[in-house]
mmCIF file of C-alpha atoms in Angstrom:
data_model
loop_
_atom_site.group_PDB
_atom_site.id
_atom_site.type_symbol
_atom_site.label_atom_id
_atom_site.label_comp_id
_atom_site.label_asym_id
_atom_site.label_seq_id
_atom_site.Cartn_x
_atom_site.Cartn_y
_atom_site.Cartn_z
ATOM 1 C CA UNK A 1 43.882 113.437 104.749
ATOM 2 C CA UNK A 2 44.043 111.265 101.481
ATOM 3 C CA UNK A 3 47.720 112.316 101.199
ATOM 4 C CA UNK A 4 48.425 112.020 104.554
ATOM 5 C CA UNK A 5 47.318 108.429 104.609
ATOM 6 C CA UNK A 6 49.119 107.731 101.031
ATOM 7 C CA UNK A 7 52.665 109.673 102.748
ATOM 8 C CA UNK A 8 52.266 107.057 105.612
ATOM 9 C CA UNK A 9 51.647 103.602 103.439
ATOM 10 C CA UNK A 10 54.938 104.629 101.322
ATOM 11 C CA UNK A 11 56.939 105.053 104.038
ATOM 12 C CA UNK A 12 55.417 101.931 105.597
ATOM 13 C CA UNK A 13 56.219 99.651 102.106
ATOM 14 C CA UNK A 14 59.491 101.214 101.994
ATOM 15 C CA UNK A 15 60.585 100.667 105.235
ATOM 16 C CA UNK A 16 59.251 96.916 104.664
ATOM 17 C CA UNK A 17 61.269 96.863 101.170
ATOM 18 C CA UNK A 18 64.244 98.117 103.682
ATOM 19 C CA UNK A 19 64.024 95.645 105.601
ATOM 20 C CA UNK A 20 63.542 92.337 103.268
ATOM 21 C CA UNK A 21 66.572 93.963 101.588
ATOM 22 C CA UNK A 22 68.671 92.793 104.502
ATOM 23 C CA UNK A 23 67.219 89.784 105.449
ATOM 24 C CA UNK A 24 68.932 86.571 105.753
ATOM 25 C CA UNK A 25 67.561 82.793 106.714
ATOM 26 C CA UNK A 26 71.171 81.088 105.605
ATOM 27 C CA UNK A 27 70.277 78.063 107.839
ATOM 28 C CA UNK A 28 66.489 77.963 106.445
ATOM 29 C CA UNK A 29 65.178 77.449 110.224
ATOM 30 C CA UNK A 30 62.589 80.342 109.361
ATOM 31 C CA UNK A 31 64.875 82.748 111.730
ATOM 32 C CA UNK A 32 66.391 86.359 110.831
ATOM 33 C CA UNK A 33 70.100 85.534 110.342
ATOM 34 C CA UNK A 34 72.685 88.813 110.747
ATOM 35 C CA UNK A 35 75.548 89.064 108.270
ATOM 36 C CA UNK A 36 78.725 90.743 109.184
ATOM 37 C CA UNK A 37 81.987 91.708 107.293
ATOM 38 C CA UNK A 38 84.465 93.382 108.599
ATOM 39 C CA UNK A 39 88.585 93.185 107.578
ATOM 40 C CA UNK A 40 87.777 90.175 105.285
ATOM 41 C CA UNK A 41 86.148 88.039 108.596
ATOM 42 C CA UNK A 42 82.845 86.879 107.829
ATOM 43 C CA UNK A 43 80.382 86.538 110.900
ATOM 44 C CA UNK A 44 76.834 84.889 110.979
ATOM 45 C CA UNK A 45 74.719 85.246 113.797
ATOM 46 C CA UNK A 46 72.028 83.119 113.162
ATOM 47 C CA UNK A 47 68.457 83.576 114.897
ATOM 48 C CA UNK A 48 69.000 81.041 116.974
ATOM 49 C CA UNK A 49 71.479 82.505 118.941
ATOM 50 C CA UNK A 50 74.620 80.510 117.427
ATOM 51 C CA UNK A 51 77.267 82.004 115.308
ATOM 52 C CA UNK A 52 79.604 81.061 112.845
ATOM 53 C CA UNK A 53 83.078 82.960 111.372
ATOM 54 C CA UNK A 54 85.318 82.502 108.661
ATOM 55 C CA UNK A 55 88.125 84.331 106.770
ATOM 56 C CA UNK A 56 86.908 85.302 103.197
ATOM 57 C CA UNK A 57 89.037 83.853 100.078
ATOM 58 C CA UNK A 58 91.678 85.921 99.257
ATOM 59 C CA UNK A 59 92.031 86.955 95.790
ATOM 60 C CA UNK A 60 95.426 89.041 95.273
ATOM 61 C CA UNK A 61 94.787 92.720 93.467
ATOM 62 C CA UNK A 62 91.169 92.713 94.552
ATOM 63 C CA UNK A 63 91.436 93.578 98.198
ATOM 64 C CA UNK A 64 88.123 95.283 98.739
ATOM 65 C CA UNK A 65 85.062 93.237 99.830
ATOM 66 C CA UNK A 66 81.625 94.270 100.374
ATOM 67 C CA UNK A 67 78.504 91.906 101.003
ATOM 68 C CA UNK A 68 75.580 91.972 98.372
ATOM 69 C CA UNK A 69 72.262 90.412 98.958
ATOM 70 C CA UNK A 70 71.318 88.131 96.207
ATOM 71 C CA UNK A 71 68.526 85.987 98.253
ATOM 72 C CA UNK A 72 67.708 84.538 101.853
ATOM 73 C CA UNK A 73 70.012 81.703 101.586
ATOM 74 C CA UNK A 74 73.141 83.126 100.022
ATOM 75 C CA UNK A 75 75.914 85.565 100.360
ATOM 76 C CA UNK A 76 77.599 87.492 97.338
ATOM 77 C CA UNK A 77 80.839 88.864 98.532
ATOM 78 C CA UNK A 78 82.346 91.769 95.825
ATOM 79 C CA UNK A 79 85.742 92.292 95.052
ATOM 80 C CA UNK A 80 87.196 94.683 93.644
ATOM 81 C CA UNK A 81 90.631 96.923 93.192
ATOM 82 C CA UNK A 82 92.828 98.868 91.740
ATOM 83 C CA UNK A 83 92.049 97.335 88.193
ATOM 84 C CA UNK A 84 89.316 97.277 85.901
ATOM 85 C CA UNK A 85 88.438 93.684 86.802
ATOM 86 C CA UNK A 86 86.509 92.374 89.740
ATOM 87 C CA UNK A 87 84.586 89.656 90.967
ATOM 88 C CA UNK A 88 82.142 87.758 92.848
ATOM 89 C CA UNK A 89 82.171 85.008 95.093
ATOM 90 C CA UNK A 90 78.684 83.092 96.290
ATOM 91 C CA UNK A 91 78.615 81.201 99.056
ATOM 92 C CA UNK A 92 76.011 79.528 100.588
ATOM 93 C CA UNK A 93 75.329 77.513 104.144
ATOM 94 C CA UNK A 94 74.473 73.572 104.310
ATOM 95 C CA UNK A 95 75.891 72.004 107.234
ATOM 96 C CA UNK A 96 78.976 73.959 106.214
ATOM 97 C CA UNK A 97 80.052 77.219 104.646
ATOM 98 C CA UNK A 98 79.743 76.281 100.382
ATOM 99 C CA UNK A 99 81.728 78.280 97.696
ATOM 100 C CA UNK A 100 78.943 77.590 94.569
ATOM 101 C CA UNK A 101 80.357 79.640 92.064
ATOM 102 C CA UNK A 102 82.774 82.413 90.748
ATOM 103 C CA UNK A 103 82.288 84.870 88.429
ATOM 104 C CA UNK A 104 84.950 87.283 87.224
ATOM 105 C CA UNK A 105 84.284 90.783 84.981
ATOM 106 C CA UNK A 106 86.265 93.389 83.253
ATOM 107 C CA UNK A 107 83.572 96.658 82.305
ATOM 108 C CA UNK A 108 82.615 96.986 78.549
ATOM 109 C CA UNK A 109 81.669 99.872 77.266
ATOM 110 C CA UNK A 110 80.900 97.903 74.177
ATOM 111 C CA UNK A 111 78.273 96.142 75.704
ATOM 112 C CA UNK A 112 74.666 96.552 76.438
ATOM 113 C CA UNK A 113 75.087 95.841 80.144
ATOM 114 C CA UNK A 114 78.392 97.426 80.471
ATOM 115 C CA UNK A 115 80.030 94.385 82.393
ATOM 116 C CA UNK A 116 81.718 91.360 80.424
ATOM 117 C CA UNK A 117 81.798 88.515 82.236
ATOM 118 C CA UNK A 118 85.180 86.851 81.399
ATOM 119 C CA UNK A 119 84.871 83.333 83.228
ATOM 120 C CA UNK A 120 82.212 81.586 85.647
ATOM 121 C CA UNK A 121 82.898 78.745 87.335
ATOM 122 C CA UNK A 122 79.919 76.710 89.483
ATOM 123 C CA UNK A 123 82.472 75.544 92.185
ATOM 124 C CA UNK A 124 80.029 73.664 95.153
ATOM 125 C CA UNK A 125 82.879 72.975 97.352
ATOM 126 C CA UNK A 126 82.898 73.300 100.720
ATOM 127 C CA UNK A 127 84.846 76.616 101.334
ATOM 128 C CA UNK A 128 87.934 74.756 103.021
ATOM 129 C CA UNK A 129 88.785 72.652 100.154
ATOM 130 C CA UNK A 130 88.492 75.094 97.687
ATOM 131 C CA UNK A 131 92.445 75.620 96.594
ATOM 132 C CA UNK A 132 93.641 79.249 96.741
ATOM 133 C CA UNK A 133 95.674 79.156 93.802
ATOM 134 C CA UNK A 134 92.469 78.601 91.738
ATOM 135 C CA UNK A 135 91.722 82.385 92.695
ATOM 136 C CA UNK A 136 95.051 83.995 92.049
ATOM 137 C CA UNK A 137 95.338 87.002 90.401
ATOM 138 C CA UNK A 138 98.381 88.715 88.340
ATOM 139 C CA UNK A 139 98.593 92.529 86.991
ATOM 140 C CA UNK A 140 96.695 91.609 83.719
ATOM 141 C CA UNK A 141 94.183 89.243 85.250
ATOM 142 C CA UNK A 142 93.159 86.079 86.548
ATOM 143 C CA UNK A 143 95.309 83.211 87.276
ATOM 144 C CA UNK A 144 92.004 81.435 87.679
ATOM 145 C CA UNK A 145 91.215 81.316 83.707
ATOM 146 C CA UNK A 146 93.678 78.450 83.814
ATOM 147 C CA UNK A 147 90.742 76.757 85.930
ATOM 148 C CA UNK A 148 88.394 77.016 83.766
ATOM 149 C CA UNK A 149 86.909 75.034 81.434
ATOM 150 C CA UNK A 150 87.467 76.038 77.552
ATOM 151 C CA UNK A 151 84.028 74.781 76.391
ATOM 152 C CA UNK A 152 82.679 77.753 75.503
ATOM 153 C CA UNK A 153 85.327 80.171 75.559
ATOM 154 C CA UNK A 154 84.089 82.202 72.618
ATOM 155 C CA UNK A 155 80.659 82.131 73.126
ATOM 156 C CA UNK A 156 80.387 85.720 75.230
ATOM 157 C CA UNK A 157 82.262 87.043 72.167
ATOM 158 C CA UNK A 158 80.395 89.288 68.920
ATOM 159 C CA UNK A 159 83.413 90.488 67.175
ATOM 160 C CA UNK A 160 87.132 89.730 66.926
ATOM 161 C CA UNK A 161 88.117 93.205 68.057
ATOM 162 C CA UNK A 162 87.007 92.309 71.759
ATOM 163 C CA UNK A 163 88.817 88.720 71.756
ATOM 164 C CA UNK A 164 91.934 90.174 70.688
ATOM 165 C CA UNK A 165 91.595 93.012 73.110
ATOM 166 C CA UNK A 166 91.050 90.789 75.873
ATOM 167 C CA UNK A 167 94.351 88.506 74.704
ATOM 168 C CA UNK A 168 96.383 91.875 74.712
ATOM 169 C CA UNK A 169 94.849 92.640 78.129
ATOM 170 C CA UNK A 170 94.889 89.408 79.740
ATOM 171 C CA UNK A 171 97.629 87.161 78.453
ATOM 172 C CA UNK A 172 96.922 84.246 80.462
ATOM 173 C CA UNK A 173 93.661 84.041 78.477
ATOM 174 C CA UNK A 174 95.618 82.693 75.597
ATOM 175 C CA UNK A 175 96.395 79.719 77.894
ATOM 176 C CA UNK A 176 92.946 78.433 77.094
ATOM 177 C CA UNK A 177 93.597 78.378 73.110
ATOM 178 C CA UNK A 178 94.006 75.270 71.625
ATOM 179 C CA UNK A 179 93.302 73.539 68.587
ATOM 180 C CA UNK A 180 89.480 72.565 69.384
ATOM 181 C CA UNK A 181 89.317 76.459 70.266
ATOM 182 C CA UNK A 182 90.995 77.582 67.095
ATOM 183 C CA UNK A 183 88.320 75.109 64.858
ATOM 184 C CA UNK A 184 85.608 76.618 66.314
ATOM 185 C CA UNK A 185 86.799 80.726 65.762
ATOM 186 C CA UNK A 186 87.064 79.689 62.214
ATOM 187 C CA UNK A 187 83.489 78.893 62.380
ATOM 188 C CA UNK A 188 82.150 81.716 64.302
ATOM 189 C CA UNK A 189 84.380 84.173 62.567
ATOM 190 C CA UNK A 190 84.471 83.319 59.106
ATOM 191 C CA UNK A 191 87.576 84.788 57.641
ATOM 192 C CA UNK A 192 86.639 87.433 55.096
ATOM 193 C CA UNK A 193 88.340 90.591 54.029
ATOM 194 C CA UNK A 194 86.393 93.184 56.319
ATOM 195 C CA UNK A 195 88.311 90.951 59.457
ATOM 196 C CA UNK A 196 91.273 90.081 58.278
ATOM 197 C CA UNK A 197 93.585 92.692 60.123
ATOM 198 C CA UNK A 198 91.652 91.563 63.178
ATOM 199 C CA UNK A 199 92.673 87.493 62.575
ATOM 200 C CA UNK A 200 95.903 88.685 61.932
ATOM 201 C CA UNK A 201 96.051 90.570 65.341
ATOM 202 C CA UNK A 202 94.666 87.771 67.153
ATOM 203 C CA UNK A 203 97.204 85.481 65.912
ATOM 204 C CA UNK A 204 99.961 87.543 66.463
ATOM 205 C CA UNK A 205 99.052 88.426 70.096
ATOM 206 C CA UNK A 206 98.993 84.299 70.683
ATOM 207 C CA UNK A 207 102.312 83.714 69.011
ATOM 208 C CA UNK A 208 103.112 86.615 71.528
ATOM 209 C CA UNK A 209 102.333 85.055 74.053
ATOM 210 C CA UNK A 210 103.492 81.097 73.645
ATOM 211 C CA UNK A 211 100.574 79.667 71.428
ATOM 212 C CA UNK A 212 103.076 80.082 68.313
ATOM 213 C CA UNK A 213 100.956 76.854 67.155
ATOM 214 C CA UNK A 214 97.647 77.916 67.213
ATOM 215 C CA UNK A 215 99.303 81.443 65.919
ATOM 216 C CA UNK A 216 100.363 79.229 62.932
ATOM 217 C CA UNK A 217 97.540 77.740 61.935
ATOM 218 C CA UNK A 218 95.590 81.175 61.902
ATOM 219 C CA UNK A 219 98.377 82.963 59.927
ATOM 220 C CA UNK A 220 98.255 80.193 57.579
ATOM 221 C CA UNK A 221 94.703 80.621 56.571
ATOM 222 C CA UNK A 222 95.266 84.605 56.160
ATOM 223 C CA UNK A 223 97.970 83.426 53.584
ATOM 224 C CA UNK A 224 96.045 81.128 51.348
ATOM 225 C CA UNK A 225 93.014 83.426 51.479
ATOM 226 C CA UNK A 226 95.341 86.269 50.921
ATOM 227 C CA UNK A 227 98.439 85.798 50.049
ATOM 228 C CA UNK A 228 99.575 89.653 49.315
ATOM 229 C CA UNK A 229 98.778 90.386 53.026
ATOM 230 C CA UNK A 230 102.766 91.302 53.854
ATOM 231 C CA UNK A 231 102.562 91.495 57.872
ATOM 232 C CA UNK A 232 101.283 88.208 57.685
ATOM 233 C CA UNK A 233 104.104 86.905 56.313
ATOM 234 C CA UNK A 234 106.215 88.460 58.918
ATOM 235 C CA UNK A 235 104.192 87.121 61.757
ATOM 236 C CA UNK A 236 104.281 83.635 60.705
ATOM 237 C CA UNK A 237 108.022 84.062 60.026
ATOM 238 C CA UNK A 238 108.118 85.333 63.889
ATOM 239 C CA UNK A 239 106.065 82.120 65.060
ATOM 240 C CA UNK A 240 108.398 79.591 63.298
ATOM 241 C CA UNK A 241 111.298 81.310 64.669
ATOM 242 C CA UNK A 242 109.682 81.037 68.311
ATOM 243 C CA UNK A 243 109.761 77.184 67.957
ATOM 244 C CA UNK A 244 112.871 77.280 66.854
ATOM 245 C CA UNK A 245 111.671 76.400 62.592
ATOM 246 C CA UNK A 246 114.451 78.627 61.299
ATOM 247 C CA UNK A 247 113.906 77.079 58.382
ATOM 248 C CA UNK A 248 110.312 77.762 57.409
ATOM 249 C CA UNK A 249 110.901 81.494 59.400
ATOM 250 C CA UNK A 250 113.642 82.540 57.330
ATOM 251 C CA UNK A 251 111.585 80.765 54.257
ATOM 252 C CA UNK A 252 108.420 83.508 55.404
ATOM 253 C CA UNK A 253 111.268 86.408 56.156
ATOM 254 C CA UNK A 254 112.281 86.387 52.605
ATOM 255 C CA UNK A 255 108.530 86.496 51.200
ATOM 256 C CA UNK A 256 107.346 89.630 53.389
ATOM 257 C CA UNK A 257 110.672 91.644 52.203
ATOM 258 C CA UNK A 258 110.048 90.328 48.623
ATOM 259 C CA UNK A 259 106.517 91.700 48.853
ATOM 260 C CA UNK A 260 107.786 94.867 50.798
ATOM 261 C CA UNK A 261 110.011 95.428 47.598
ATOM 262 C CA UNK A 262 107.329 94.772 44.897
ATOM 263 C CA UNK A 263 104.537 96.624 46.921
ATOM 264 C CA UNK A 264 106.956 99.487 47.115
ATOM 265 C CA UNK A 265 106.524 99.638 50.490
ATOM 266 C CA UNK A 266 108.759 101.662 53.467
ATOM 267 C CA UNK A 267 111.972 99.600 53.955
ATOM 268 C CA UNK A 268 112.271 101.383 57.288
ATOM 269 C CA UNK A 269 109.628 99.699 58.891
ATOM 270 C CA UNK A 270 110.988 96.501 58.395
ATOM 271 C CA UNK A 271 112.286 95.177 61.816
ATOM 272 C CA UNK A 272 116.103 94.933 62.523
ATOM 273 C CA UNK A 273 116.021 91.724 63.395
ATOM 274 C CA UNK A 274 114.470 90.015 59.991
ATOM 275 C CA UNK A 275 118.429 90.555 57.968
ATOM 276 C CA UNK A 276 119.726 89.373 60.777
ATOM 277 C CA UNK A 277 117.670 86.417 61.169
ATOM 278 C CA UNK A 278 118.126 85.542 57.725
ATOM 279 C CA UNK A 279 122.235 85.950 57.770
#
């Protein structure tokens, strides 16, 4: 009888689990509000017999949506794709439909939770002034990080290995470099020999990808720290070349194949293009 009883109250708290699970009071007027998705249309029938539709941002790669219940009073739509990266949108109802924030991951398996978040934005805009380009997407990843703020652009990151994987991986996250951003790597990542192949790697993959600048100013500090470090050399040649310094490129050319030749290293790797550069 004891069990019988005990079978009954679990299935009666689960069921009631069940059903907070999918309960919604967007409008707050102490009514059960039903949430529908279907082909990226949003419905709401609220519990007082109105309802409400609208089309879902687009965000291109990530066609999938699915709804996730955060709380009562909000909707988290999930996108996701054929890439690694996906996001969510929360939206919220106050007199109007409310886009309060974005938040935009690519999986770690470096880190404890398994998701790194690569930008949030807290938005608070009502849904129709919210400009679609701000949630483009490209093959590598999101248009959007030109949209956010820089302040804290390092902060989710432990170790230069992950930064510089995420440059390689998302180019248009190199957008967000500048010198304020550079300053405050220096500080977080104090150069040292143990991570100098990964400053080296994170410079060259901004060079690579039109921060030649910022590129400079970290090759630079490899150079006076170490100045036997031969690929450097070559890197910052590379950089001065992009902005059209011939001078100070060929200048850098001639010191990594002078280094090459006393280090009595392979002459083969050296790129095509350096004697022709320097001719």
């Amino acid at each position: 009888m004891k069990k019988i009883i005990a079978l009954l109250f679990c299935l009666f708290f689960l069921s009631f689990v069940s059903a907070q699970v999918n309960y919604y009071d967007l409008d707050r007027d102490h009514l059960a509000d039903t949430v529908v998705l279907e082909k990226g249309l949003l419905t709401v029938h609220f519990g007082n017999k109105t309802s409400d539709s609208f089309e879902l941002p687009e965000i291109m790669t990530l066609i999938n949506t699915t709804i996730r219940y955060t709380n009562p009073y909000e909707i988290s739509v999930y996108y996701t794709g054929d890439k690694v990266l996906y996001g969510t949108i929360n939206i919220f109802y106050k007199n109007d439909w409310i886009i309060k924030n974005m938040n935009f991951y690519n999986p770690c398996q470096e880190c404890k939770d398994q998701n790194f978040k690569i930008s949030t934005k807290n938005i608070n805009l009502p849904l129709q002034d919210v400009d679609p380009e701000i949630l483009e997407v490209d093959s590598k990843g999101f248009k959007s990080l030109t949209f956010f703020d820089d302040k804290g652009i390092l902060t989710p990151y432990k170790e230069l290995k992950k930064l510089y994987t995420d440059l390689f991986n998302y180019p248009l996250l190199a957008d967000r470099f500048n010198k304020t951003t550079i300053s405050e790597l220096k500080k977080k990542f104090v150069l040292s020999q143990s991570n100098s192949d990964c400053y080296n790697n994170v410079a060259y993959i901004l060079s690579e990808n039109g921060k030649q600048q910022v590129g400079i100013e970290l090759l630079q500090q490899i150079i006076e720290k170490f100045p036997a470090r031969t690929v450097a050399y070559l890197n910052l040649a590379d950089s001065y070349w992009g902005i059209g310094n011939k001078e100070s490129a060929i200048l850098n050319y001639r010191k990594y194949l002078a280094l090459m030749k006393s280090q009595k290293k392979d002459f083969n790797k050296v790129p095509k293009y350096v004697e022709e550069r320097i001719k």
